Coordinates of N, CA and C and ligand atoms in Angstrom, one line a residue:
M1 N 26.8 -42.2 -17.0 CA 26.6 -41.9 -18.5 C 27.0 -43.5 -18.9
K2 N 25.5 -42.9 -20.0 CA 25.5 -43.8 -21.2 C 25.9 -43.7 -22.7
F3 N 26.3 -44.4 -23.4 CA 26.1 -43.6 -24.4 C 25.6 -45.5 -25.2
S4 N 24.9 -44.9 -26.4 CA 24.0 -45.6 -27.3 C 24.7 -45.5 -28.7
V5 N 24.9 -46.8 -29.2 CA 25.9 -46.2 -30.2 C 25.2 -46.4 -31.8
L6 N 24.4 -46.0 -32.9 CA 24.2 -46.3 -33.7 C 24.6 -46.4 -34.8
T7 N 24.9 -47.7 -35.4 CA 25.8 -48.6 -36.0 C 25.8 -49.7 -36.8
L8 N 26.5 -50.0 -37.9 CA 26.1 -51.3 -38.5 C 27.4 -52.1 -38.0
F9 N 28.6 -51.7 -37.3 CA 30.0 -52.3 -37.7 C 29.7 -52.3 -36.0
P10 N 28.5 -53.1 -34.8 CA 29.1 -53.1 -33.7 C 30.3 -53.4 -33.5
E11 N 31.0 -54.5 -34.4 CA 31.8 -54.4 -33.6 C 33.2 -54.2 -33.3
M12 N 33.3 -53.1 -34.3 CA 34.2 -52.4 -34.8 C 34.8 -51.5 -33.0
F13 N 34.0 -51.9 -32.0 CA 33.6 -50.8 -30.8 C 34.2 -52.1 -29.6
T14 N 34.5 -53.1 -30.1 CA 35.2 -54.6 -29.2 C 36.7 -54.0 -28.5
P15 N 37.6 -52.8 -29.3 CA 39.0 -52.1 -28.6 C 38.7 -51.5 -27.0
L16 N 37.5 -50.3 -27.3 CA 36.6 -50.1 -25.7 C 36.3 -51.3 -24.7
K17 N 36.4 -52.1 -24.9 CA 36.4 -53.2 -23.8 C 38.1 -53.4 -22.8
E18 N 38.6 -52.6 -23.9 CA 40.2 -53.2 -23.2 C 40.3 -52.1 -22.2
S19 N 41.0 -51.8 -21.1 CA 41.9 -51.2 -20.7 C 40.9 -50.1 -19.8
I20 N 40.8 -49.0 -19.7 CA 40.8 -48.7 -18.6 C 39.1 -47.4 -18.9
I21 N 38.7 -47.9 -20.1 CA 37.5 -47.3 -20.3 C 36.8 -49.1 -20.4
G22 N 37.3 -50.2 -20.4 CA 36.4 -51.2 -20.3 C 36.5 -51.6 -19.0
K23 N 37.6 -51.0 -17.6 CA 36.9 -51.4 -16.0 C 36.1 -50.1 -16.4
A24 N 36.1 -49.1 -17.1 CA 34.5 -48.3 -16.3 C 33.4 -49.1 -16.8
V25 N 33.3 -49.5 -17.9 CA 32.2 -50.2 -18.1 C 31.9 -51.4 -16.6
E26 N 32.9 -52.7 -17.3 CA 32.3 -52.9 -15.3 C 32.1 -52.6 -14.6
D27 N 32.9 -51.5 -14.7 CA 32.4 -50.7 -12.5 C 31.4 -49.8 -12.7
K28 N 31.0 -49.9 -13.8 CA 29.4 -49.0 -14.4 C 29.4 -48.0 -14.0
K29 N 30.1 -47.4 -14.2 CA 30.7 -46.3 -14.3 C 30.4 -45.3 -15.4
I30 N 30.7 -46.5 -17.0 CA 29.2 -45.6 -18.1 C 28.8 -47.1 -18.9
E31 N 28.4 -47.1 -19.0 CA 27.1 -47.7 -20.1 C 27.8 -48.0 -21.4
L32 N 27.7 -49.1 -21.7 CA 28.0 -48.6 -23.1 C 27.2 -49.5 -24.5
N33 N 26.3 -48.8 -24.8 CA 25.0 -49.9 -25.5 C 25.1 -49.7 -27.0
L34 N 25.2 -51.1 -27.6 CA 25.9 -51.2 -28.6 C 24.6 -51.7 -30.2
I35 N 24.2 -50.7 -31.2 CA 23.1 -51.0 -31.1 C 23.2 -51.0 -33.3
N36 N 22.9 -52.0 -33.6 CA 23.1 -52.7 -34.4 C 21.8 -52.1 -35.5
I37 N 22.4 -51.3 -37.0 CA 21.0 -50.2 -37.8 C 20.7 -51.9 -38.5
R38 N 21.2 -52.5 -38.9 CA 20.8 -53.8 -39.6 C 19.7 -55.1 -38.4
D39 N 19.6 -54.5 -37.7 CA 18.4 -54.8 -37.1 C 17.2 -54.3 -37.4
F40 N 17.3 -53.5 -37.8 CA 16.2 -52.2 -38.6 C 15.5 -52.8 -39.3
S41 N 16.1 -53.5 -40.1 CA 15.9 -53.3 -40.8 C 14.7 -54.2 -41.6
K42 N 13.6 -53.5 -42.1 CA 12.4 -54.6 -43.1 C 11.8 -55.7 -43.9
D43 N 13.0 -55.2 -44.5 CA 13.7 -56.5 -45.7 C 14.2 -57.4 -45.3
K44 N 13.5 -58.5 -46.3 CA 14.3 -59.9 -46.2 C 15.6 -60.3 -45.9
H45 N 16.3 -59.7 -46.8 CA 17.4 -58.9 -47.6 C 18.5 -58.5 -46.2
K46 N 17.7 -58.4 -45.3 CA 18.2 -57.1 -44.4 C 19.5 -55.9 -45.3
K47 N 18.3 -55.6 -46.2 CA 18.7 -54.1 -46.6 C 19.0 -53.4 -45.6
V48 N 20.3 -52.3 -45.8 CA 20.0 -51.4 -44.7 C 20.6 -49.4 -46.1
D49 N 20.6 -49.7 -47.2 CA 20.7 -48.5 -47.6 C 20.3 -48.7 -49.3
D50 N 20.0 -47.7 -50.3 CA 19.5 -47.6 -51.9 C 20.8 -46.4 -52.6
T51 N 20.2 -46.9 -53.4 CA 21.2 -46.4 -54.4 C 20.2 -44.3 -54.1
P52 N 21.3 -43.5 -54.6 CA 21.2 -42.1 -54.5 C 19.9 -41.5 -55.3
Y53 N 18.6 -40.6 -54.8 CA 18.1 -40.4 -55.8 C 19.1 -39.3 -56.5
G54 N 18.6 -38.9 -57.7 CA 19.3 -38.0 -58.8 C 20.5 -38.4 -59.3
G55 N 21.2 -39.6 -58.9 CA 22.0 -40.1 -59.5 C 23.0 -40.1 -58.9
G56 N 24.4 -41.0 -59.4 CA 25.5 -41.1 -58.6 C 26.1 -42.3 -57.9
A57 N 27.2 -41.8 -57.3 CA 27.9 -43.0 -57.6 C 27.7 -43.5 -55.5
G58 N 28.2 -45.0 -55.2 CA 27.3 -44.9 -54.0 C 25.9 -45.2 -53.9
M59 N 25.7 -45.2 -52.0 CA 24.8 -45.6 -51.4 C 24.4 -44.6 -50.3
V60 N 23.3 -45.0 -49.8 CA 22.6 -43.8 -48.6 C 21.9 -45.2 -47.9
M61 N 22.0 -44.8 -46.5 CA 22.1 -45.2 -45.6 C 20.0 -45.1 -45.3
K62 N 19.1 -46.0 -45.7 CA 17.9 -45.7 -45.5 C 17.2 -45.0 -44.6
A63 N 16.3 -43.6 -44.1 CA 15.8 -42.7 -43.1 C 15.4 -44.0 -42.6
D64 N 14.0 -44.4 -42.6 CA 13.5 -45.6 -42.1 C 14.2 -46.2 -40.9
V65 N 15.2 -47.6 -41.7 CA 15.9 -47.6 -40.8 C 16.8 -47.7 -39.6
V66 N 17.3 -46.5 -40.1 CA 17.4 -45.6 -39.4 C 17.3 -44.5 -38.4
Y67 N 15.8 -44.5 -38.1 CA 14.7 -43.7 -37.4 C 14.1 -44.5 -36.6
D68 N 14.0 -46.0 -37.1 CA 14.0 -47.2 -35.7 C 14.8 -47.4 -35.2
A69 N 16.4 -47.4 -35.4 CA 16.6 -47.8 -34.6 C 17.4 -46.8 -33.7
Y70 N 17.1 -45.5 -34.7 CA 17.0 -44.1 -32.8 C 15.7 -45.0 -31.7
Q71 N 14.7 -44.9 -32.7 CA 12.7 -45.2 -31.8 C 14.0 -46.3 -30.4
S72 N 14.0 -47.3 -30.7 CA 14.6 -48.4 -29.7 C 15.5 -47.8 -28.3
V73 N 16.1 -46.3 -28.8 CA 16.8 -45.8 -27.9 C 16.5 -44.7 -26.8
R74 N 15.5 -44.3 -28.3 CA 15.5 -42.7 -27.7 C 14.7 -42.9 -26.2
E75 N 15.1 -41.7 -24.8 CA 14.5 -41.3 -23.9 C 15.0 -39.4 -23.9
E76 N 13.4 -39.4 -22.7 CA 13.9 -38.1 -22.3 C 14.9 -37.5 -22.1
G77 N 15.8 -36.2 -22.9 CA 16.9 -36.0 -21.4 C 18.0 -36.6 -22.7
A78 N 18.3 -36.9 -23.5 CA 19.1 -38.1 -24.8 C 19.7 -36.7 -25.8
K79 N 21.2 -37.2 -25.9 CA 21.1 -35.7 -26.6 C 21.8 -36.9 -27.6
V80 N 21.5 -36.5 -29.5 CA 21.7 -37.2 -30.4 C 22.9 -36.8 -31.4
I81 N 24.0 -37.3 -31.6 CA 25.4 -36.4 -32.2 C 25.2 -37.1 -33.1
F82 N 25.7 -36.5 -34.2 CA 26.7 -37.2 -35.8 C 27.5 -36.9 -35.8
L83 N 29.0 -38.3 -36.2 CA 30.1 -38.4 -36.5 C 30.3 -37.5 -37.8
S84 N 30.5 -36.5 -38.6 CA 30.7 -36.2 -39.6 C 31.5 -35.2 -40.1
P85 N 32.4 -35.4 -41.3 CA 33.3 -34.3 -41.3 C 32.8 -33.1 -41.7
Q86 N 31.1 -32.5 -41.3 CA 30.8 -31.5 -41.5 C 30.6 -31.0 -40.1
G87 N 30.7 -31.3 -39.3 CA 30.8 -30.8 -37.8 C 30.9 -30.2 -37.4
K88 N 31.0 -29.7 -35.9 CA 31.7 -28.6 -35.2 C 33.1 -29.7 -35.1
T89 N 34.3 -28.9 -35.2 CA 35.3 -30.3 -34.8 C 35.2 -30.1 -33.0
L90 N 35.6 -30.9 -32.4 CA 35.8 -31.1 -31.1 C 37.2 -31.1 -30.6
N91 N 36.8 -30.8 -29.5 CA 37.4 -30.0 -29.0 C 38.0 -30.3 -27.4
Q92 N 39.1 -29.9 -26.2 CA 39.0 -30.5 -24.4 C 37.9 -29.6 -23.8
D93 N 37.1 -28.5 -24.5 CA 36.1 -27.9 -23.9 C 35.2 -28.0 -23.4
K94 N 34.7 -28.9 -25.4 CA 33.5 -29.7 -26.0 C 33.5 -30.8 -24.6
V95 N 34.8 -31.5 -24.8 CA 34.8 -32.9 -24.2 C 34.3 -33.0 -22.9
K96 N 34.8 -32.1 -21.8 CA 34.5 -31.0 -21.3 C 32.6 -31.1 -20.8
K97 N 31.8 -30.6 -22.2 CA 30.6 -30.0 -21.8 C 30.2 -31.3 -22.0
L98 N 30.2 -31.7 -23.3 CA 30.0 -33.3 -23.4 C 29.5 -34.2 -22.0
A99 N 30.2 -34.4 -21.0 CA 31.0 -35.7 -19.8 C 29.5 -35.6 -19.1
K100 N 29.3 -34.2 -18.9 CA 27.6 -34.0 -17.9 C 26.0 -34.4 -18.8
E101 N 26.7 -34.7 -19.9 CA 25.0 -34.9 -19.8 C 25.1 -36.9 -19.8
K102 N 23.5 -36.8 -20.2 CA 23.2 -38.2 -19.5 C 23.2 -39.4 -20.2
H103 N 22.7 -39.3 -21.2 CA 22.5 -40.0 -22.2 C 23.6 -39.5 -23.9
L104 N 24.0 -40.0 -24.0 CA 24.3 -39.4 -25.7 C 23.9 -40.9 -26.6
I105 N 23.1 -40.3 -27.7 CA 23.3 -41.4 -28.7 C 23.6 -40.9 -29.8
L106 N 25.2 -42.3 -30.3 CA 25.6 -41.3 -31.4 C 25.3 -41.9 -32.8
L107 N 25.5 -41.5 -33.8 CA 25.3 -42.5 -34.8 C 26.2 -42.4 -35.9
C108 N 26.2 -43.0 -36.2 CA 27.5 -43.7 -37.3 C 27.3 -43.6 -39.0
G109 N 27.5 -42.9 -39.5 CA 27.7 -43.0 -41.1 C 28.1 -44.0 -41.3
H110 N 27.9 -44.6 -42.6 CA 28.9 -45.4 -43.4 C 28.5 -44.8 -44.8
Y111 N 29.1 -45.5 -46.1 CA 28.6 -45.9 -47.4 C 28.9 -44.0 -47.6
E112 N 28.0 -43.3 -48.6 CA 27.9 -42.2 -49.0 C 27.7 -40.7 -47.6
G113 N 26.7 -41.8 -47.0 CA 25.7 -40.8 -45.7 C 25.1 -41.8 -46.0
I114 N 24.2 -40.9 -44.9 CA 22.6 -41.1 -44.6 C 21.3 -40.7 -45.5
D115 N 20.3 -41.0 -45.7 CA 19.5 -39.9 -45.9 C 19.4 -38.5 -44.8
Q116 N 18.8 -37.8 -45.5 CA 19.3 -36.4 -44.4 C 17.4 -35.8 -43.8
R117 N 16.4 -36.7 -44.6 CA 15.6 -36.3 -44.2 C 15.4 -37.0 -42.3
V118 N 16.7 -38.3 -42.3 CA 16.3 -39.0 -40.6 C 17.3 -38.1 -39.6
I119 N 18.8 -37.4 -40.8 CA 19.6 -36.5 -39.8 C 18.7 -35.2 -39.2
D120 N 17.8 -34.6 -40.4 CA 17.5 -32.9 -39.6 C 15.8 -33.1 -38.1
E121 N 16.1 -34.7 -38.7 CA 14.4 -35.4 -37.5 C 15.8 -35.7 -36.3
I122 N 16.5 -35.7 -36.4 CA 16.5 -36.5 -34.9 C 18.1 -35.8 -34.7
V123 N 19.0 -35.9 -35.1 CA 20.1 -35.2 -34.8 C 20.2 -33.8 -34.1
D124 N 20.9 -33.4 -32.9 CA 20.7 -32.2 -32.0 C 22.2 -32.0 -32.3
E125 N 23.3 -32.1 -32.5 CA 24.7 -31.8 -33.1 C 25.5 -32.3 -33.3
E126 N 26.3 -31.7 -34.4 CA 26.6 -32.7 -35.7 C 28.3 -32.2 -35.6
I127 N 29.4 -33.2 -35.0 CA 30.8 -33.3 -34.9 C 31.6 -33.9 -35.2
S128 N 32.8 -33.8 -35.0 CA 34.3 -34.0 -36.7 C 34.4 -34.1 -35.6
I129 N 35.8 -34.9 -35.8 CA 37.2 -34.9 -34.6 C 38.2 -34.5 -35.5
G130 N 38.0 -34.0 -36.9 CA 39.2 -33.8 -37.6 C 38.6 -33.2 -38.7
D131 N 39.7 -32.6 -39.4 CA 39.6 -32.1 -40.8 C 40.3 -33.4 -41.7
Y132 N 39.6 -34.7 -41.7 CA 39.7 -35.6 -42.7 C 38.7 -36.1 -43.1
V133 N 38.6 -37.2 -43.5 CA 37.2 -38.1 -44.2 C 37.5 -39.3 -44.1
L134 N 37.3 -40.2 -42.9 CA 37.1 -41.7 -43.0 C 35.7 -42.5 -43.3
T135 N 36.1 -43.5 -43.6 CA 35.1 -45.1 -44.5 C 33.7 -44.7 -43.6
G136 N 33.6 -44.3 -41.9 CA 32.6 -44.7 -41.0 C 32.9 -44.0 -40.0
G137 N 32.0 -43.5 -39.2 CA 31.8 -42.5 -38.1 C 31.5 -43.5 -37.1
E138 N 32.7 -44.5 -37.2 CA 32.6 -45.3 -36.1 C 33.8 -45.1 -35.0
L139 N 35.2 -45.1 -36.1 CA 36.2 -44.1 -35.2 C 36.3 -43.0 -34.2
P140 N 35.8 -42.0 -35.1 CA 35.4 -40.4 -34.7 C 34.3 -41.1 -33.4
A141 N 33.5 -42.2 -33.4 CA 32.1 -42.1 -32.2 C 33.8 -42.9 -30.8
M142 N 34.4 -43.8 -31.0 CA 35.2 -44.2 -30.6 C 36.2 -43.0 -29.7
V143 N 36.6 -41.9 -30.5 CA 37.6 -41.5 -30.0 C 36.8 -40.6 -28.9
L144 N 35.7 -40.0 -29.7 CA 34.0 -38.9 -28.8 C 34.4 -39.9 -27.0
I145 N 33.9 -41.6 -27.2 CA 33.5 -41.9 -26.0 C 34.4 -42.1 -25.5
D146 N 35.7 -41.6 -25.7 CA 37.1 -42.6 -24.7 C 37.3 -41.1 -24.4
S147 N 37.5 -40.0 -24.9 CA 37.6 -38.5 -24.1 C 36.6 -38.0 -23.3
V148 N 35.3 -38.5 -23.4 CA 34.4 -38.0 -23.0 C 34.2 -38.4 -21.7
S149 N 34.6 -40.2 -21.8 CA 34.8 -41.0 -20.5 C 35.4 -40.7 -19.2
R150 N 37.1 -40.1 -19.5 CA 37.7 -39.7 -19.0 C 37.6 -38.6 -17.5
Y151 N 36.7 -37.8 -18.0 CA 35.8 -36.7 -17.3 C 35.0 -37.4 -16.3
V152 N 33.9 -38.8 -16.9 CA 32.7 -38.8 -16.3 C 33.4 -39.6 -14.5
D153 N 32.4 -39.4 -13.5 CA 33.1 -39.4 -12.3 C 33.9 -40.5 -12.1
G154 N 35.1 -41.6 -11.1 CA 35.3 -43.0 -10.5 C 35.8 -43.4 -11.9
V155 N 36.7 -42.4 -13.4 CA 36.7 -42.9 -14.4 C 38.5 -42.8 -14.7
L156 N 38.6 -41.5 -14.3 CA 39.9 -41.0 -14.2 C 40.3 -40.8 -12.5
S157 N 41.1 -40.8 -11.8 CA 41.7 -40.4 -10.4 C 41.7 -38.8 -10.5
E158 N 41.6 -38.8 -10.0 CA 41.3 -37.1 -9.5 C 42.2 -36.2 -9.5
E159 N 43.8 -37.2 -9.2 CA 45.1 -36.1 -9.2 C 45.1 -36.5 -10.8
S160 N 44.5 -38.0 -11.6 CA 45.8 -37.3 -13.0 C 44.5 -36.2 -14.0
I161 N 43.7 -35.9 -13.5 CA 42.6 -35.4 -14.0 C 42.9 -33.7 -14.0
K162 N 43.5 -33.3 -12.6 CA 43.5 -32.1 -12.1 C 45.4 -31.9 -12.9
E163 N 45.9 -33.6 -12.5 CA 48.1 -32.7 -13.3 C 47.6 -32.3 -14.7
E164 N 46.7 -33.1 -15.9 CA 46.4 -32.3 -17.4 C 46.6 -31.1 -18.0
S165 N 47.5 -31.6 -19.1 CA 47.6 -30.9 -20.1 C 46.3 -30.0 -21.1
F166 N 45.9 -29.0 -21.3 CA 44.5 -28.9 -22.0 C 43.5 -28.6 -20.4
T167 N 43.8 -28.7 -19.4 CA 42.9 -28.0 -18.6 C 42.9 -27.0 -18.1
N168 N 44.7 -26.5 -18.5 CA 45.3 -25.2 -18.3 C 45.9 -24.4 -19.1
N169 N 45.2 -25.5 -20.3 CA 45.7 -24.5 -22.2 C 47.4 -24.4 -21.8
L170 N 47.6 -25.4 -21.6 CA 49.5 -26.0 -21.4 C 49.8 -27.4 -21.5
L171 N 50.7 -27.1 -22.3 CA 51.2 -28.8 -22.8 C 51.9 -29.5 -21.3
E172 N 51.3 -31.2 -21.3 CA 52.5 -31.5 -20.1 C 54.1 -31.7 -20.1
Y173 N 54.5 -31.2 -18.6 CA 55.8 -31.2 -19.0 C 56.1 -32.6 -19.7
P174 N 57.6 -33.0 -19.6 CA 58.7 -34.1 -19.8 C 58.4 -34.7 -18.2
Q175 N 58.2 -36.3 -18.2 CA 58.2 -37.4 -17.4 C 59.6 -37.7 -17.9
Y176 N 59.8 -38.7 -16.7 CA 61.2 -39.4 -16.2 C 60.8 -40.2 -15.5
T177 N 61.4 -42.2 -16.3 CA 61.3 -42.8 -14.8 C 62.8 -43.6 -14.8
R178 N 62.9 -45.0 -14.3 CA 64.6 -45.3 -13.8 C 64.3 -46.1 -15.2
P179 N 65.9 -46.0 -15.3 CA 67.0 -45.2 -14.5 C 67.4 -44.0 -14.6
E180 N 68.1 -44.0 -13.6 CA 68.8 -42.8 -13.8 C 69.6 -41.8 -15.0
I181 N 70.3 -42.6 -15.8 CA 70.6 -42.3 -16.6 C 70.5 -44.3 -18.0
F182 N 70.5 -43.2 -19.1 CA 69.3 -43.6 -20.2 C 70.7 -43.6 -21.8
H183 N 71.4 -44.1 -22.1 CA 71.9 -44.0 -23.7 C 73.1 -42.7 -23.4
G184 N 73.6 -42.5 -21.6 CA 74.7 -41.6 -21.3 C 74.0 -40.7 -20.9
I185 N 72.5 -40.2 -21.1 CA 71.7 -39.5 -20.4 C 71.0 -38.8 -19.0
K186 N 71.0 -37.7 -18.4 CA 70.9 -37.8 -17.0 C 69.3 -37.9 -17.3
V187 N 68.8 -38.6 -15.7 CA 67.2 -37.3 -15.7 C 68.2 -35.8 -14.8
P188 N 66.6 -35.0 -15.3 CA 67.2 -33.5 -15.1 C 67.5 -34.4 -13.1
E189 N 68.4 -33.2 -12.8 CA 68.9 -33.1 -11.3 C 67.1 -32.7 -10.6
V190 N 66.5 -31.5 -10.9 CA 65.8 -31.2 -10.0 C 64.6 -32.2 -9.8
L191 N 64.5 -33.2 -10.2 CA 63.1 -34.4 -10.4 C 64.1 -34.8 -9.5
L192 N 65.1 -35.5 -8.4 CA 66.2 -36.3 -8.1 C 66.0 -35.3 -6.7
S193 N 66.7 -33.9 -6.6 CA 66.1 -33.1 -5.6 C 65.9 -33.9 -4.2
G194 N 64.2 -34.7 -4.2 CA 63.5 -34.0 -3.2 C 62.2 -32.8 -2.6
H195 N 62.6 -31.3 -3.8 CA 62.7 -30.5 -2.8 C 61.5 -30.1 -3.8
H196 N 60.3 -30.6 -3.6 CA 58.7 -30.0 -3.8 C 58.6 -28.9 -5.0
E197 N 58.9 -27.5 -3.7 CA 58.6 -26.3 -4.7 C 59.7 -25.9 -5.7
N198 N 60.5 -26.3 -6.0 CA 61.8 -26.0 -7.0 C 61.4 -27.8 -8.2
I199 N 60.5 -28.4 -8.0 CA 60.3 -29.3 -9.2 C 58.8 -28.3 -9.6
K200 N 57.9 -28.3 -8.7 CA 57.2 -28.0 -9.3 C 57.0 -26.3 -9.7
K201 N 58.2 -25.9 -9.8 CA 58.5 -24.6 -10.4 C 59.4 -24.6 -11.9
W202 N 60.3 -26.1 -11.9 CA 60.3 -26.4 -12.9 C 59.5 -26.9 -13.7
R203 N 58.4 -27.1 -13.4 CA 57.6 -28.5 -14.4 C 56.8 -27.1 -14.9
E204 N 55.8 -25.7 -13.6 CA 55.5 -25.1 -14.6 C 56.7 -24.5 -15.9
E205 N 57.9 -24.4 -15.5 CA 59.0 -23.4 -16.6 C 58.5 -24.1 -18.2
Q206 N 58.7 -26.4 -17.2 CA 59.5 -26.7 -18.7 C 58.1 -26.5 -19.4
S207 N 56.6 -26.7 -19.4 CA 55.4 -26.4 -19.7 C 54.4 -25.7 -20.5
L208 N 55.2 -24.5 -20.4 CA 55.3 -23.2 -20.5 C 56.4 -23.2 -21.6
K209 N 57.5 -24.1 -21.5 CA 58.2 -23.5 -22.8 C 58.1 -24.9 -23.9
N210 N 57.1 -25.6 -23.8 CA 57.2 -26.8 -24.2 C 55.4 -26.4 -25.4
T211 N 55.3 -25.6 -25.0 CA 53.4 -24.8 -25.6 C 54.0 -23.9 -26.0
L212 N 55.3 -23.0 -25.8 CA 56.0 -21.8 -26.7 C 56.4 -22.3 -27.9
Q213 N 56.7 -23.7 -27.9 CA 57.4 -24.3 -29.0 C 56.8 -25.2 -29.4
K214 N 55.8 -25.7 -29.1 CA 55.2 -26.7 -30.2 C 54.0 -26.5 -30.3
R215 N 52.6 -25.2 -28.9 CA 51.9 -24.9 -30.1 C 51.8 -23.4 -29.2
P216 N 52.6 -22.5 -29.8 CA 52.2 -21.5 -29.7 C 50.8 -21.0 -29.6
N217 N 49.8 -21.2 -30.8 CA 48.0 -20.5 -30.7 C 47.3 -21.0 -29.3
L218 N 47.5 -21.9 -28.2 CA 47.4 -22.4 -27.4 C 47.5 -21.4 -26.2
L219 N 48.5 -20.4 -26.5 CA 48.8 -19.6 -25.6 C 47.9 -18.8 -25.3
K220 N 48.1 -18.2 -27.1 CA 47.4 -16.8 -27.4 C 45.6 -17.0 -27.0
G221 N 45.3 -18.2 -27.1 CA 44.2 -18.5 -26.7 C 43.3 -18.5 -27.6
K222 N 43.6 -18.7 -29.0 CA 42.9 -19.5 -29.9 C 43.5 -21.1 -30.8
E223 N 42.4 -21.1 -31.0 CA 42.1 -23.0 -31.7 C 43.5 -23.0 -32.4
D224 N 43.6 -24.1 -32.4 CA 45.3 -23.9 -33.4 C 44.7 -25.0 -34.4
I225 N 44.9 -24.4 -35.4 CA 44.9 -24.8 -36.9 C 46.3 -25.0 -38.0
Q226 N 46.5 -26.1 -37.8 CA 47.8 -25.9 -38.1 C 47.7 -25.5 -40.4
Ligands
4G0_301 C1 28.5 -38.5 -42.6 C2 33.3 -38.4 -39.2 C3 29.8 -39.7 -42.2 C4 29.2 -38.0 -43.9 C5 32.4 -38.9 -40.7 C6 31.0 -39.3 -44.3 C7 35.0 -38.6 -40.6 C8 34.9 -38.0 -39.5 C9 30.6 -39.9 -42.7 C10 30.4 -38.3 -44.8 C11 33.3 -39.5 -41.1 C12 35.1 -37.0 -38.6 C13 29.8 -36.3 -46.0 C14 32.1 -38.2 -46.4 C15 31.6 -41.3 -42.3 N1 34.8 -39.4 -41.9 N2 36.1 -36.0 -38.9 N3 33.4 -41.1 -42.5 N4 30.9 -37.4 -45.7 O1 34.3 -36.4 -37.3

């Protein structure tokens, strides 16, 4: 899977070079192609934005500059995603579907926005990571890259994918590790029993209880709107 990111702030993506995602990049399971939109400014001052027609506060990213950045990475079969608070909210089902794509081009906006004409021309899907406004699309792009990469072959162990929550629309069961007693509280007895059948049953019960208590709408098959 290839991610091409169109951004004015490619340095913001440095944290993705850490940990599991960084390892996946090293192992060539995923490719992270960071494109600085500013490199496509024709202007001698490297201008990428201008004042909005009709007036108003802030600046608007120029259509031609964004378009040329896009042209530098476009290819057959690539999907262009614009990260925006106006998009459909990302969820785990959507994450799984996106993981089947070959090349995702992520467009990150800043300032008050991007000229609508280039959005209309190049964007396939508008996605939001939740109902709040951020200063740019970079953090949402990183959230998308991290969540989608987990489903790319060879990034996670099969084991962790199978066991994880949301896959069955239930929350995780609680986990414990040494010491056996912490601040006077013992690890649940069943986990020390070595009885695999009972452990499995206990974990399923805990998952169900957890979901009922914390996210009841997940059980009703509804999107959880707080
Ligand atoms: C486009 C995404 C991009 C439009 C981007 C802001 C939150 C999200 C941006 C705007 C973002 C999200 C109309 C304010 C950049 N903030 N929830 N900021 N408008 O995924």
